[in-house]
Coordinates of C-alpha atoms in Angstrom, one line a residue:
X1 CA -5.3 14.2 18.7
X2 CA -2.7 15.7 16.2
X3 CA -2.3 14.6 12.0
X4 CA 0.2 12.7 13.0
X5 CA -1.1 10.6 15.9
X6 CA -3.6 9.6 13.9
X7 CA -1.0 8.4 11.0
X8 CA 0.4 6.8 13.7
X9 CA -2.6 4.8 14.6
X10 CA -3.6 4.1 10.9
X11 CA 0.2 2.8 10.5
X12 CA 0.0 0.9 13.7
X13 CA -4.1 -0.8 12.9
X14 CA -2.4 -1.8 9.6
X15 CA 0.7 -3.5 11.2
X16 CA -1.9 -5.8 13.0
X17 CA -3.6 -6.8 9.6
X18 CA -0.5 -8.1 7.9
X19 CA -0.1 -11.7 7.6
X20 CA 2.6 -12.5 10.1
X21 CA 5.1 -15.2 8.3
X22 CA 5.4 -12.9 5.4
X23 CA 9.0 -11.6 4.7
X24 CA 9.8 -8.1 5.9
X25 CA 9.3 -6.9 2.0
X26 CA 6.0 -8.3 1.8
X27 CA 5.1 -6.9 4.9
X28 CA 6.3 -3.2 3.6
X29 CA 4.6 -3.7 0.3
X30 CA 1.5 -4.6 2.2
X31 CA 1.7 -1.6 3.9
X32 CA 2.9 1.1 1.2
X33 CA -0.2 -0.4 -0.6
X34 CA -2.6 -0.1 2.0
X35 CA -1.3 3.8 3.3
X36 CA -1.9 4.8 -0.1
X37 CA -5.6 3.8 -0.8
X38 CA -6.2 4.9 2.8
X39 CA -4.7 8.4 2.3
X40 CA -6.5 8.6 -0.9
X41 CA -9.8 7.6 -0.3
X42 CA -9.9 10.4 3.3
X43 CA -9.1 12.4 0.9
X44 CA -12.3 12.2 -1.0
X45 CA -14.0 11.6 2.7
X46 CA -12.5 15.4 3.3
X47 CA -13.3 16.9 0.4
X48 CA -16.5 15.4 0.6
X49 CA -17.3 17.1 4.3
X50 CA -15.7 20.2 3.5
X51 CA -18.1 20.8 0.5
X52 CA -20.8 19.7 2.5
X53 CA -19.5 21.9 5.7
X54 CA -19.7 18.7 7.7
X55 CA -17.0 19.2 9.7
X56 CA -18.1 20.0 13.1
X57 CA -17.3 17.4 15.7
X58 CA -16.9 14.4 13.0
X59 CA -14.5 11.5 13.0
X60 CA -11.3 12.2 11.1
X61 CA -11.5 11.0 7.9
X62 CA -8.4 9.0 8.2
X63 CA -10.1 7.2 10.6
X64 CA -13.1 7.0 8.2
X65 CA -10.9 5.7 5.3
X66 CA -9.2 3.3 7.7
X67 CA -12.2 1.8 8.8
X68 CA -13.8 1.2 5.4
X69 CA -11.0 -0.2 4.0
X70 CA -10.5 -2.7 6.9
X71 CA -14.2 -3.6 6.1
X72 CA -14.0 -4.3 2.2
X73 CA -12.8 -6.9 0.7
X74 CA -9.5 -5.1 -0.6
X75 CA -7.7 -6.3 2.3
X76 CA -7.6 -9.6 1.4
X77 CA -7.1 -9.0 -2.7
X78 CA -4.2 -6.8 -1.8
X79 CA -2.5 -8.8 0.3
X80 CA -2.6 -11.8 -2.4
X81 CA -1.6 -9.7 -4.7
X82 CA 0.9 -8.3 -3.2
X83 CA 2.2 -11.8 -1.7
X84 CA 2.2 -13.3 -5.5
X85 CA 4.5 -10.0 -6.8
X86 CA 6.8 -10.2 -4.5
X87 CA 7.3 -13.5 -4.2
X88 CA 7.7 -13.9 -8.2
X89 CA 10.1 -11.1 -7.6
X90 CA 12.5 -13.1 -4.9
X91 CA 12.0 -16.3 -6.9
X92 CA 13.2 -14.6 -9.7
X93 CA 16.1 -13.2 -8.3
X94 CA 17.6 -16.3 -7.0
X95 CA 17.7 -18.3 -10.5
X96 CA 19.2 -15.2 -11.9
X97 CA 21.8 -14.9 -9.5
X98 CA 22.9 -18.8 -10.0
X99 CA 23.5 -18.3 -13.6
X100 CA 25.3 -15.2 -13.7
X101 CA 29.4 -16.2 -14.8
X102 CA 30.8 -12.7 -13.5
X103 CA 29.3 -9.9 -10.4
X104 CA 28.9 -6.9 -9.5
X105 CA 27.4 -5.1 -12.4
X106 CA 25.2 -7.7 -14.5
X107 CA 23.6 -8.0 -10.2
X108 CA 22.9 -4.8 -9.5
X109 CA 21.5 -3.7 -13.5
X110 CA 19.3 -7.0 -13.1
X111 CA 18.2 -6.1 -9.5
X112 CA 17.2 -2.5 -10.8
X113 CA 15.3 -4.4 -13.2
X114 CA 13.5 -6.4 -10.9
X115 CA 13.0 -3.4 -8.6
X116 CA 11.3 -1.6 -11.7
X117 CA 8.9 -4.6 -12.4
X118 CA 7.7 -4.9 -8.4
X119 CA 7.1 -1.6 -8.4
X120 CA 5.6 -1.0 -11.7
X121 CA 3.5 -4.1 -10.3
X122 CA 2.5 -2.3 -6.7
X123 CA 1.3 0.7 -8.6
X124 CA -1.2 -1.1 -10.2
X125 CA -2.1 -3.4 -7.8
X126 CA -2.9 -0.5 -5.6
X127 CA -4.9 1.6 -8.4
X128 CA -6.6 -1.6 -9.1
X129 CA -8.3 -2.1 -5.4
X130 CA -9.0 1.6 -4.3
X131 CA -12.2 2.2 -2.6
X132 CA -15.0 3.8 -4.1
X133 CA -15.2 7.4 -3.8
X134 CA -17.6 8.8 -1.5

């Protein structure tokens, strides 16, 4: 199999562990968050190998970083995490948008607030749960 089949299947084994119910930007967030621990951690898994010269015949260590993250409790603590931020986000953004007297540009500065805030929050939940370095 190629790199990218096996981002393919990493992208798809996530899909199946997100909470179905959630809105489409939970769902994404979940899944940006996830990716990026995953990608980070093989990493480690391949540099770990390649100093060790263990790379003959061995699992891919996306597949190795997939699995252990599936496994640890991570899942679970990013997914509430992730659910809380956005949510807090949306709920935010539709008392803001009642109370606004005038569009257009008050909207879209507040949204790019907003934006700033989710993201700034992603960033840390997802530094917060990565996985143990090999």
């Amino acid at each position: 199999m190629s790199k990218w089949s096996y981002i393919v299947h990493t992208f798809m084994m996530l899909r199946m562990c997100q909470a179905s119910g959630s809105s489409s930007l939970e769902n994404n967030v979940q899944l940006i968050s996830a990716v990026v621990i995953i990608f980070e951690h093989s990493f480690f898994v391949f540099d770990k190998r390649r100093y060790l010269e263990d790379q003959r015949g061995s699992v891919p260590s996306v597949d190795v970083a997939l699995e252990q993250y599936i496994a640890s409790p991570h899942v679970v603590a990013v997914k509430k995490a992730v659910r809380a931020a956005v949510r807090t986000c949306q709920g935010n953004s539709s008392t803001w948008k009642a109370k606004l007297p005038f569009g257009g540009f008050q909207k879209k500065e507040k949204q790019s607030i907003q934006c700033a805030e989710l993201i700034k929050t992603v960033v840390e939940i997802t530094l917060e749960h990565r996985l143990p370095r090999p």
